[in-house]
Tab-separated table of C-alpha atoms and ligand atoms in Angstrom:
chain	number	residue	atom	x	y	z
A	522	MET	CA	-47.417	30.092	-11.216
A	523	ALA	CA	-46.138	26.797	-9.862
A	524	GLN	CA	-47.532	25.554	-6.554
A	525	ALA	CA	-45.182	24.596	-3.721
A	526	SER	CA	-45.642	20.890	-4.420
A	527	GLU	CA	-44.601	21.097	-8.090
A	528	ASP	CA	-41.150	20.047	-9.196
A	529	VAL	CA	-39.219	23.229	-9.788
A	530	ASN	CA	-36.004	21.803	-11.133
A	531	PHE	CA	-35.126	24.031	-14.099
A	532	ARG	CA	-31.675	22.570	-14.654
A	533	HIS	CA	-32.419	22.078	-18.354
A	534	MET	CA	-32.719	25.866	-18.659
A	535	PHE	CA	-29.143	26.468	-17.471
A	536	ARG	CA	-25.692	25.896	-18.909
A	537	ILE	CA	-23.888	23.594	-16.508
A	538	PRO	CA	-20.109	23.621	-17.092
A	539	THR	CA	-18.640	20.173	-17.661
A	540	LYS	CA	-15.567	19.003	-15.775
A	541	GLY	CA	-13.605	19.402	-19.022
A	542	ASP	CA	-14.897	22.960	-19.418
A	543	LEU	CA	-13.480	23.844	-16.018
A	544	ARG	CA	-10.142	22.136	-16.696
A	545	ARG	CA	-9.481	23.707	-20.122
A	546	LYS	CA	-7.818	27.094	-20.370
A	547	ALA	CA	-9.797	27.809	-23.567
A	548	ASN	CA	-13.573	28.072	-23.852
A	549	SER	CA	-13.775	25.986	-27.016
A	550	ARG	CA	-14.194	22.242	-26.473
A	551	SER	CA	-12.316	21.514	-29.711
A	552	SER	CA	-9.157	23.031	-28.268
A	553	ASN	CA	-8.767	20.160	-25.817
A	554	SER	CA	-5.406	18.431	-26.232
A	555	THR	CA	-5.273	16.355	-23.041
A	556	LYS	CA	-8.685	14.808	-22.726
A	557	LYS	CA	-9.735	12.991	-19.564
A	558	ASP	CA	-12.399	10.268	-19.383
A	559	ASP	CA	-14.782	12.334	-17.277
A	560	ASP	CA	-14.357	15.590	-19.242
A	561	ASP	CA	-17.920	15.446	-20.585
A	562	GLU	CA	-19.530	14.879	-17.173
A	563	PRO	CA	-21.271	17.861	-15.600
A	564	SER	CA	-19.362	19.613	-12.867
A	565	THR	CA	-20.831	19.837	-9.371
A	566	TYR	CA	-21.480	23.568	-9.218
A	567	LEU	CA	-22.533	24.699	-5.733
A	568	CYS	CA	-21.436	28.319	-6.003
A	569	GLY	CA	-24.640	30.161	-6.945
A	570	ASN	CA	-24.168	32.248	-3.793
A	571	SER	CA	-21.209	33.848	-5.551
A	572	LEU	CA	-22.045	33.686	-9.259
A	573	GLY	CA	-25.200	32.033	-10.545
A	574	LEU	CA	-24.974	29.875	-13.670
A	575	GLN	CA	-25.997	31.106	-17.103
A	576	PRO	CA	-29.589	30.489	-18.212
A	577	THR	CA	-29.829	29.079	-21.750
A	578	LEU	CA	-32.119	31.995	-22.643
A	579	THR	CA	-29.274	34.437	-21.986
A	580	GLN	CA	-27.486	33.652	-25.228
A	581	THR	CA	-30.718	33.874	-27.245
A	582	TYR	CA	-31.699	37.229	-25.761
A	583	MET	CA	-28.171	38.667	-25.933
A	584	GLN	CA	-28.020	37.723	-29.603
A	585	GLN	CA	-31.355	39.480	-30.184
A	586	TYR	CA	-30.046	42.570	-28.427
A	587	LEU	CA	-26.833	42.506	-30.512
A	588	ASP	CA	-28.824	42.011	-33.718
A	589	THR	CA	-31.051	44.975	-32.920
A	590	TRP	CA	-28.045	47.143	-32.191
A	591	ALA	CA	-26.373	45.950	-35.417
A	592	THR	CA	-29.385	46.451	-37.667
A	593	LYS	CA	-31.233	49.367	-36.089
A	594	GLY	CA	-28.541	51.427	-34.350
A	595	VAL	CA	-30.075	54.220	-32.317
A	596	PHE	CA	-33.595	53.250	-33.423
A	597	GLY	CA	-33.275	50.217	-31.114
A	598	HIS	CA	-34.291	52.592	-28.337
A	599	PHE	CA	-37.766	53.074	-29.771
A	600	THR	CA	-38.499	50.281	-32.267
A	601	ASP	CA	-40.573	47.173	-31.618
A	602	ILE	CA	-38.685	44.343	-33.317
A	603	SER	CA	-40.935	41.633	-34.697
A	604	ASP	CA	-38.441	38.770	-34.334
A	605	SER	CA	-37.168	39.681	-30.858
A	606	GLU	CA	-38.619	38.873	-27.419
A	607	LEU	CA	-37.177	42.111	-26.095
A	608	VAL	CA	-38.765	45.514	-25.648
A	609	PRO	CA	-37.311	48.749	-27.118
A	610	TRP	CA	-34.307	49.811	-25.047
A	611	LEU	CA	-36.153	52.814	-23.684
A	612	HIS	CA	-38.262	50.396	-21.626
A	613	VAL	CA	-35.760	47.673	-20.624
A	614	ASP	CA	-35.790	48.713	-16.970
A	615	ASP	CA	-39.608	48.826	-16.746
A	616	ASP	CA	-39.755	45.466	-18.486
A	617	VAL	CA	-37.974	43.589	-15.676
A	618	VAL	CA	-39.501	45.394	-12.691
A	619	PRO	CA	-42.748	43.363	-12.314
A	620	GLN	CA	-40.935	40.025	-11.961
A	621	MET	CA	-38.286	41.534	-9.704
A	622	ALA	CA	-41.027	42.993	-7.497
A	623	GLN	CA	-42.584	39.518	-7.188
A	624	ILE	CA	-39.259	38.056	-6.097
A	625	VAL	CA	-38.706	40.577	-3.294
A	626	GLY	CA	-42.373	40.934	-2.287
A	627	ALA	CA	-42.918	44.567	-3.202
A	628	LYS	CA	-45.275	46.778	-5.176
A	629	GLU	CA	-43.960	47.350	-8.678
A	630	SER	CA	-43.665	51.068	-7.974
A	631	GLU	CA	-41.361	50.290	-5.022
A	632	VAL	CA	-38.694	48.515	-7.118
A	633	ALA	CA	-36.090	49.881	-9.510
A	634	VAL	CA	-33.571	47.856	-11.483
A	635	MET	CA	-30.576	50.154	-11.614
A	636	GLN	CA	-26.832	50.663	-11.065
A	637	THR	CA	-25.046	48.104	-8.868
A	638	LEU	CA	-25.366	47.130	-5.235
A	639	THR	CA	-22.796	49.430	-3.644
A	640	ALA	CA	-23.797	52.368	-5.856
A	641	ASN	CA	-27.437	51.815	-4.871
A	642	LEU	CA	-26.453	51.630	-1.214
A	643	HIS	CA	-24.761	55.023	-1.515
A	644	LEU	CA	-27.800	56.454	-3.263
A	645	MET	CA	-30.092	55.117	-0.537
A	646	LEU	CA	-27.826	56.416	2.235
A	647	ALA	CA	-27.801	59.812	0.539
A	648	SER	CA	-31.603	59.802	0.786
A	649	PHE	CA	-32.164	58.070	4.112
A	650	TYR	CA	-29.180	59.098	6.253
A	651	ARG	CA	-29.882	62.686	7.253
A	652	PRO	CA	-28.005	62.994	10.554
A	653	ASP	CA	-28.722	65.774	13.032
A	654	SER	CA	-27.362	66.589	16.480
A	655	LEU	CA	-29.725	64.065	18.135
A	656	ARG	CA	-29.721	61.160	15.685
A	657	TYR	CA	-26.486	60.609	13.833
A	658	LYS	CA	-25.462	56.956	14.314
A	659	ILE	CA	-25.655	54.091	11.826
A	660	ILE	CA	-25.804	50.582	13.291
A	661	LEU	CA	-24.395	47.754	11.152
A	662	GLU	CA	-22.680	44.450	11.815
A	663	GLY	CA	-18.960	44.354	12.600
A	664	LYS	CA	-18.419	41.686	9.929
A	665	ALA	CA	-20.491	43.415	7.269
A	666	PHE	CA	-19.390	42.831	3.685
A	667	PRO	CA	-16.470	45.289	3.331
A	668	SER	CA	-18.202	47.342	0.632
A	669	ASP	CA	-21.105	48.043	3.016
A	670	HIS	CA	-18.662	48.990	5.748
A	671	TYR	CA	-16.833	51.388	3.421
A	672	ALA	CA	-20.089	52.882	2.155
A	673	VAL	CA	-21.343	53.603	5.680
A	674	GLU	CA	-17.979	54.857	6.916
A	675	SER	CA	-17.575	57.212	3.965
A	676	GLN	CA	-21.159	58.512	4.241
A	677	ILE	CA	-20.572	59.360	7.897
A	678	LYS	CA	-17.369	61.205	6.978
A	679	HIS	CA	-19.193	62.884	4.105
A	680	HIS	CA	-21.414	64.524	6.738
A	681	SER	CA	-18.270	65.672	8.598
A	682	LEU	CA	-18.983	63.205	11.411
A	683	SER	CA	-16.620	60.687	12.934
A	684	PRO	CA	-17.085	56.930	12.415
A	685	SER	CA	-15.569	56.419	15.868
A	686	ASN	CA	-18.789	57.554	17.521
A	687	ALA	CA	-21.315	57.505	14.671
A	688	MET	CA	-20.721	53.933	13.486
A	689	VAL	CA	-22.021	51.212	15.826
A	690	LEU	CA	-20.762	47.733	14.953
A	691	ILE	CA	-22.731	44.720	16.174
A	692	GLU	CA	-20.335	41.894	17.055
A	693	PRO	CA	-21.366	38.330	17.960
A	694	PRO	CA	-22.013	38.096	21.730
A	695	ASN	CA	-19.625	35.134	22.068
A	696	PRO	CA	-17.213	35.434	19.144
A	697	SER	CA	-14.987	32.625	20.412
A	698	SER	CA	-17.849	30.129	20.351
A	699	SER	CA	-20.080	31.344	17.483
A	700	PRO	CA	-19.919	33.928	14.686
A	701	LEU	CA	-23.746	34.221	14.621
A	702	LEU	CA	-25.818	37.247	15.625
A	703	PRO	CA	-28.825	36.177	17.732
A	704	THR	CA	-31.880	38.362	17.136
A	705	ASP	CA	-32.128	39.327	20.824
A	706	HIS	CA	-28.548	40.529	20.709
A	707	ILE	CA	-29.288	42.711	17.670
A	708	LEU	CA	-32.385	44.124	19.381
A	709	ALA	CA	-30.405	44.839	22.557
A	710	THR	CA	-27.784	46.752	20.550
A	711	ILE	CA	-30.558	48.802	18.947
A	712	ASP	CA	-31.987	49.524	22.404
A	713	ALA	CA	-28.590	50.614	23.721
A	714	HIS	CA	-28.258	53.266	20.965
A	715	ALA	CA	-31.937	53.908	20.303
A	716	SER	CA	-32.174	57.641	20.889
A	717	SER	CA	-29.013	58.581	18.954
A	718	THR	CA	-29.392	56.241	15.959
A	719	ALA	CA	-30.598	57.467	12.587
A	720	LEU	CA	-30.323	54.271	10.561
A	721	LEU	CA	-29.858	50.501	10.795
A	722	LEU	CA	-28.277	48.568	7.912
A	723	LEU	CA	-28.133	44.775	8.026
A	724	PRO	CA	-27.780	41.865	5.604
A	725	GLY	CA	-30.843	39.725	4.882
A	726	ILE	CA	-28.472	36.772	4.754
A	727	GLN	CA	-24.987	37.191	6.204
A	728	PHE	CA	-22.454	36.422	3.460
A	729	TYR	CA	-19.973	34.512	5.650
A	730	THR	CA	-22.166	32.474	7.982
A	731	GLY	CA	-25.248	32.128	5.763
A	732	GLN	CA	-27.439	33.303	8.675
A	733	LEU	CA	-30.888	34.561	7.574
A	734	LEU	CA	-31.863	37.413	9.849
A	735	ASP	CA	-35.381	37.982	11.150
A	736	ILE	CA	-36.085	40.914	8.822
A	737	PRO	CA	-39.676	41.712	9.966
A	738	ARG	CA	-38.929	41.543	13.690
A	739	ILE	CA	-35.715	43.563	13.553
A	740	THR	CA	-37.282	46.133	11.206
A	741	ALA	CA	-40.323	46.644	13.450
A	742	HIS	CA	-38.186	46.891	16.574
A	743	ALA	CA	-35.861	49.542	15.158
A	744	GLN	CA	-38.692	51.533	13.619
A	745	ALA	CA	-40.500	51.593	16.983
A	746	HIS	CA	-37.465	53.571	18.180
A	747	GLY	CA	-37.699	56.015	15.255
A	748	ILE	CA	-34.840	54.399	13.330
A	749	LEU	CA	-34.926	53.927	9.543
A	750	VAL	CA	-34.070	50.417	8.383
A	751	GLY	CA	-32.253	49.293	5.223
A	752	TRP	CA	-31.285	45.783	4.135
A	753	ASP	CA	-28.492	44.428	1.911
A	754	LEU	CA	-30.183	41.517	0.156
A	755	ALA	CA	-27.223	40.380	-1.982
A	756	HIS	CA	-27.516	36.831	-0.627
A	757	ALA	CA	-31.262	36.818	-0.052
A	758	ALA	CA	-32.793	38.008	-3.363
A	759	GLY	CA	-33.828	34.970	-5.399
A	760	ASN	CA	-32.776	32.702	-2.525
A	761	VAL	CA	-35.504	33.040	0.108
A	762	PRO	CA	-39.061	34.435	-0.076
A	763	LEU	CA	-39.141	38.116	0.908
A	764	GLN	CA	-42.056	40.438	1.720
A	765	LEU	CA	-40.392	43.822	1.748
A	766	HIS	CA	-43.624	45.799	1.513
A	767	ALA	CA	-45.528	43.799	4.136
A	768	TRP	CA	-42.493	43.911	6.445
A	769	ASN	CA	-42.490	47.696	6.182
A	770	VAL	CA	-38.810	47.801	5.216
A	771	ASP	CA	-37.677	51.376	4.475
A	772	PHE	CA	-35.174	50.547	1.738
A	773	ALA	CA	-33.214	47.603	0.382
A	774	VAL	CA	-30.520	46.973	-2.211
A	775	TRP	CA	-29.316	43.826	-3.947
A	776	CYS	CA	-27.295	42.481	-6.849
A	777	SER	CA	-28.491	40.133	-9.577
A	778	TYR	CA	-25.416	38.003	-10.238
A	779	LYS	CA	-25.824	35.503	-7.384
A	780	TYR	CA	-29.142	33.653	-7.080
A	781	LEU	CA	-30.569	35.881	-9.824
A	782	ASN	CA	-28.149	34.510	-12.443
A	783	SER	CA	-27.696	37.585	-14.599
A	784	GLY	CA	-23.923	37.462	-14.995
A	785	PRO	CA	-20.874	38.936	-13.270
A	786	GLY	CA	-21.238	42.555	-12.183
A	787	SER	CA	-24.698	42.799	-13.723
A	788	ILE	CA	-27.301	45.391	-12.840
A	789	GLY	CA	-28.548	45.835	-9.247
A	790	GLY	CA	-31.916	46.266	-7.592
A	791	CYS	CA	-33.345	48.790	-5.202
A	792	PHE	CA	-36.476	48.923	-3.011
A	793	VAL	CA	-37.904	52.192	-1.681
A	794	ARG	CA	-41.062	51.839	0.431
A	795	ASP	CA	-43.949	53.871	-0.964
A	796	ALA	CA	-44.021	56.150	2.086
A	797	HIS	CA	-40.582	57.424	1.033
A	798	PHE	CA	-41.186	58.286	-2.606
A	799	GLU	CA	-40.852	61.998	-1.871
A	800	ARG	CA	-37.524	61.816	-0.067
A	801	PRO	CA	-34.639	64.047	-1.140
A	802	ARG	CA	-32.201	62.271	-3.402
A	803	LEU	CA	-29.191	62.513	-5.684
A	804	ALA	CA	-30.862	62.854	-9.057
A	805	GLY	CA	-30.115	61.872	-12.650
A	806	TRP	CA	-32.070	62.104	-15.875
A	807	TRP	CA	-33.308	58.494	-15.811
A	808	GLY	CA	-35.163	59.247	-12.571
A	809	SER	CA	-37.189	61.923	-14.330
A	810	SER	CA	-40.563	60.980	-15.783
A	811	LYS	CA	-40.492	59.554	-19.304
A	812	SER	CA	-42.624	62.398	-20.646
A	813	SER	CA	-40.098	65.022	-19.552
A	814	ARG	CA	-36.884	63.031	-19.844
A	815	PHE	CA	-36.108	64.040	-23.382
A	816	ALA	CA	-37.465	67.592	-23.149
A	817	MET	CA	-34.049	68.805	-21.940
A	818	THR	CA	-35.634	71.574	-19.871
A	819	ASN	CA	-33.629	71.014	-16.682
A	820	ALA	CA	-36.900	70.539	-14.788
A	821	PHE	CA	-36.530	67.314	-12.808
A	822	GLU	CA	-39.891	65.570	-12.498
A	823	PRO	CA	-39.167	62.453	-10.471
A	824	ILE	CA	-40.972	59.252	-11.382
A	825	ALA	CA	-43.378	58.527	-8.515
A	826	GLY	CA	-41.632	55.502	-7.121
A	827	ALA	CA	-38.302	53.777	-6.724
A	828	GLY	CA	-37.736	54.486	-10.430
A	829	GLY	CA	-37.397	58.147	-9.492
A	830	PHE	CA	-34.120	57.288	-7.738
A	831	GLN	CA	-32.433	56.117	-10.959
A	832	LEU	CA	-29.510	58.081	-12.368
A	833	SER	CA	-28.325	56.812	-15.744
A	834	ASN	CA	-29.841	54.952	-18.649
A	835	PRO	CA	-29.403	51.300	-17.663
A	836	SER	CA	-27.003	48.944	-19.412
A	837	VAL	CA	-29.168	47.144	-21.967
A	838	ALA	CA	-26.714	44.224	-22.051
A	839	ASP	CA	-27.028	43.745	-18.277
A	840	THR	CA	-30.766	44.192	-18.224
A	841	THR	CA	-31.203	41.784	-21.126
A	842	ALA	CA	-29.241	39.136	-19.220
A	843	LEU	CA	-31.415	39.770	-16.178
A	844	ARG	CA	-34.555	39.412	-18.283
A	845	ALA	CA	-33.341	35.945	-19.403
A	846	SER	CA	-32.977	34.822	-15.797
A	847	LEU	CA	-36.259	36.360	-14.663
A	848	ASP	CA	-38.025	34.480	-17.454
A	849	VAL	CA	-36.975	31.291	-15.655
A	850	PHE	CA	-38.215	32.615	-12.293
A	851	LYS	CA	-41.493	33.499	-14.023
A	852	ARG	CA	-42.206	29.797	-14.455
A	853	THR	CA	-42.274	29.179	-10.717
A	854	SER	CA	-42.657	31.014	-7.408
A	855	MET	CA	-40.330	31.821	-4.540
A	856	GLY	CA	-42.502	29.561	-2.340
A	857	ALA	CA	-41.959	26.580	-4.624
A	858	LEU	CA	-38.243	27.305	-4.921
A	859	ARG	CA	-37.902	27.612	-1.156
A	860	GLU	CA	-39.577	24.259	-0.665
A	861	ARG	CA	-37.043	22.587	-2.960
A	862	SER	CA	-34.196	24.612	-1.453
A	863	LEU	CA	-35.051	23.429	2.065
A	864	ARG	CA	-34.912	19.819	0.899
A	865	LEU	CA	-31.611	20.260	-0.975
A	866	THR	CA	-29.849	22.097	1.843
A	867	GLY	CA	-31.380	19.712	4.395
A	868	ARG	CA	-29.888	16.783	2.472
A	869	LEU	CA	-26.530	18.545	2.371
A	870	GLU	CA	-26.616	19.072	6.139
A	871	GLU	CA	-27.620	15.469	6.829
A	872	GLY	CA	-24.843	14.173	4.588
A	873	LEU	CA	-22.198	16.362	6.185
A	874	LEU	CA	-23.255	15.382	9.696
A	875	ALA	CA	-23.355	11.661	8.881
A	876	SER	CA	-20.012	11.619	7.035
A	877	ARG	CA	-17.047	9.636	8.323
A	878	ALA	CA	-15.102	12.852	7.914
A	879	SER	CA	-17.477	14.916	10.076
A	880	GLY	CA	-14.759	15.398	12.702
A	881	CYS	CA	-12.795	17.468	10.180
A	882	TYR	CA	-15.251	20.365	10.045
A	883	ARG	CA	-18.164	22.138	11.616
A	884	ILE	CA	-21.215	23.768	10.028
A	885	ILE	CA	-21.385	27.356	11.276
A	886	THR	CA	-24.670	28.234	9.540
A	887	PRO	CA	-27.698	28.044	11.899
A	888	ARG	CA	-29.310	24.612	12.198
A	889	ARG	CA	-32.846	26.057	12.254
A	890	VAL	CA	-34.105	26.261	8.673
A	891	GLU	CA	-35.912	29.546	9.440
A	892	GLU	CA	-32.488	31.072	10.022
A	893	ARG	CA	-30.801	30.130	6.760
A	894	GLY	CA	-31.199	30.105	2.983
A	895	ALA	CA	-29.572	27.755	0.480
A	896	GLN	CA	-26.001	28.191	1.737
A	897	LEU	CA	-24.175	26.198	4.397
A	898	SER	CA	-20.833	27.570	5.588
A	899	VAL	CA	-18.475	24.827	6.664
A	900	GLN	CA	-15.465	25.574	8.835
A	901	LEU	CA	-12.596	23.147	8.389
A	902	ASN	CA	-10.103	22.205	11.059
A	903	PRO	CA	-6.928	24.302	10.800
A	904	GLY	CA	-4.564	23.414	7.975
A	905	LEU	CA	-7.032	21.427	5.840
A	906	LEU	CA	-8.468	24.079	3.525
A	907	ASP	CA	-5.879	24.233	0.745
A	908	ALA	CA	-5.572	20.463	0.285
A	909	VAL	CA	-9.349	20.005	0.357
A	910	LEU	CA	-9.932	22.758	-2.198
A	911	GLN	CA	-7.326	21.274	-4.502
A	912	ARG	CA	-9.037	17.898	-4.435
A	913	LEU	CA	-12.461	19.450	-5.016
A	914	GLU	CA	-11.104	21.309	-8.014
A	915	GLU	CA	-9.621	18.129	-9.488
A	916	GLU	CA	-13.033	16.471	-9.192
A	917	GLY	CA	-14.909	19.363	-10.796
A	918	VAL	CA	-16.614	20.452	-7.577
A	919	VAL	CA	-17.102	24.220	-7.347
A	920	VAL	CA	-17.616	25.948	-3.985
A	921	ASP	CA	-16.066	29.127	-2.687
A	922	GLU	CA	-13.685	29.768	0.149
A	923	ARG	CA	-13.390	32.408	2.812
A	924	LYS	CA	-9.899	32.325	4.323
A	925	PRO	CA	-8.616	31.057	6.631
A	926	ASP	CA	-10.794	27.967	6.854
A	927	VAL	CA	-14.400	28.346	5.659
A	928	ILE	CA	-16.024	27.052	2.492
A	929	ARG	CA	-19.486	28.130	1.426
A	930	VAL	CA	-21.644	25.510	-0.260
A	931	ALA	CA	-24.923	26.579	-1.847
A	932	PRO	CA	-27.266	24.247	-3.731
A	933	ALA	CA	-29.318	26.602	-5.909
A	934	PRO	CA	-32.828	25.176	-6.236
A	935	LEU	CA	-33.257	26.292	-9.856
A	936	TYR	CA	-30.486	24.072	-11.189
A	937	ASN	CA	-28.838	21.959	-8.486
A	938	THR	CA	-29.920	18.381	-7.867
A	939	PHE	CA	-29.813	15.894	-5.007
A	940	GLU	CA	-27.097	14.063	-6.977
A	941	ASP	CA	-24.985	17.252	-6.844
A	942	VAL	CA	-25.374	17.360	-3.074
A	943	GLU	CA	-24.522	13.686	-2.655
A	944	ALA	CA	-21.480	13.955	-4.933
A	945	PHE	CA	-20.246	16.911	-2.914
A	946	VAL	CA	-20.654	15.145	0.431
A	947	ARG	CA	-18.777	12.085	-0.825
A	948	ILE	CA	-15.893	13.908	-2.511
A	949	PHE	CA	-15.566	16.480	0.262
A	950	GLY	CA	-15.454	13.723	2.895
A	951	GLU	CA	-12.749	11.841	0.985
A	952	ALA	CA	-10.803	15.064	0.480
A	953	CYS	CA	-10.891	15.850	4.205
A	954	LEU	CA	-9.713	12.386	5.237
A	955	GLU	CA	-6.944	12.431	2.627
A	956	ALA	CA	-5.795	15.868	3.781
A	957	VAL	CA	-5.672	14.642	7.361
A	958	ALA	CA	-3.724	11.506	6.390
A	959	ARG	CA	-1.274	13.559	4.346
A	960	GLY	CA	-0.855	15.979	7.239
A	961	GLU	CA	-0.181	13.161	9.675
A	962	GLN	CA	2.383	11.621	7.321
A	963	SER	CA	4.229	14.887	7.029
A	964	GLY	CA	4.085	15.335	10.808
A	965	SER	CA	2.115	18.589	10.588
A	966	SER	CA	-0.526	19.465	13.144
A	967	VAL	CA	-3.485	18.818	10.799
A	968	MET	CA	-5.971	16.749	12.785
A	969	ALA	CA	-9.235	14.949	12.298
A	970	GLU	CA	-11.394	15.278	15.361
A	971	GLY	CA	-12.299	11.612	15.023
A	972	GLY	CA	-15.867	10.801	13.984
A	973	LYS	CA	-19.097	12.548	14.619
A	974	GLU	CA	-18.540	14.032	18.053
A	975	ASP	CA	-20.003	17.495	18.455
A	976	LYS	CA	-17.067	19.841	18.959
A	977	GLY	CA	-17.561	23.481	19.936
A	978	TRP	CA	-16.847	26.041	17.225
A	979	SER	CA	-14.157	27.568	19.434
A	980	GLU	CA	-12.415	24.228	19.905
A	981	ILE	CA	-11.708	23.837	16.238
A	982	LYS	CA	-11.135	27.503	15.469
B	1108	PLP	C1	-23.306	41.090	0.962
B	1108	PLP	C2	-22.699	41.872	-0.151
B	1108	PLP	N1	-22.797	43.213	-0.146
B	1108	PLP	C3	-22.245	43.959	-1.121
B	1108	PLP	C4	-21.567	43.383	-2.162
B	1108	PLP	C5	-20.949	44.265	-3.223
B	1108	PLP	O1	-21.652	44.169	-4.417
B	1108	PLP	P1	-21.295	45.068	-5.725
B	1108	PLP	O2	-19.883	44.768	-6.090
B	1108	PLP	O3	-22.259	44.583	-6.751
B	1108	PLP	O4	-21.494	46.480	-5.343
B	1108	PLP	C6	-21.457	41.985	-2.218
B	1108	PLP	C7	-20.735	41.337	-3.329
B	1108	PLP	O5	-20.591	40.153	-3.421
B	1108	PLP	C8	-22.028	41.223	-1.181
B	1108	PLP	O6	-21.921	39.893	-1.167
């Protein structure tokens, strides 16, 4: 395990797209007809909050998986292969659980690698949301990721209840001045609905603002009122240190394609606290103990743990890709990664605040490092977004956008560098000033706010 002071830059273990890679329509570099001078330079990829980059091990392990399938067929389920790092397919899920449990701070028995995030959320709600005439509400944020909103809404309807009174949406206290959700405001909303609420579902890190919520405090507060607490950790898993067991979280779900780098749509994760292993559930054969799984007796014998909530045999391709990424995480610790992440994101913040273009945007992510992970969300002045994104694309800078005017910028500590951050700040600043100048020339209302004055979020909204 690496200590916090060790350098944890694992960039050499990732495939960083070059600028030419991003420009070409084809994958193959030989198909390039219109070559540019900087085609071979690495791109500035700051989008690990959306899709993490590919570890170099992924190709090696995927090839081993394909070779096993090609040469062993069905026996790949049971056979130890001497020239492969991978376990027989029957055990692929168990193989990745220990490292995943480390990353989220849980006992191994409390973690399952299974399904996908939204599917896992439904499975957890089926187990944990058991409304009765007294407690029937679910509290979530008003700007929850739409899939979470749909999952909760449909679960409420599934119990023949009405979302209009069973779904409590937490909105920012002052939406015109800040999109953030202060902890006290969340706690006050819980208090206001305490006796009628069955369940609280919140994001560890809010996808739009990048706000890291106070998971232990909010969990303890809700539980003191008899409310079960679940967390969507899509943007937190592999990004910030988590202690799900110590924080007494009831359940959590996450995906593995963001900071966990296992490829688009890859397999999800699920945490069930040990006190809940006996809960009712929607069952499938993969949740039944290995000894009985193939007996075909119709006697469901749930695995004692989160694994007992699995349904189907897991995608070996997905799980193999996850194993490749977790083998990188294995070389370090979340503490060491967080230390580097704080420095990278701190440098990004400093650069953005000191930029000549700082009047063109505002950082909406909390300034306190305890309240954020790797990502900063930057809100541009109205009318600038499209021109700025176009310029970033031309320069091989990858971030993602949330219309109408926010970009999310996330230096991932495993593979991003301080040079990436500095390149972004420079190119982004130039792009903003150019967009303003172009807007002024064309007589549109695009404005720079002029220097580094601190404008209120509402003023530039
Ligand atoms: C916060 C959050 N929740 C849920 C989802 C949905 O994930 P999936 O499509 O894997 O179910 C996403 C996807 O990006 C997300 O960011």
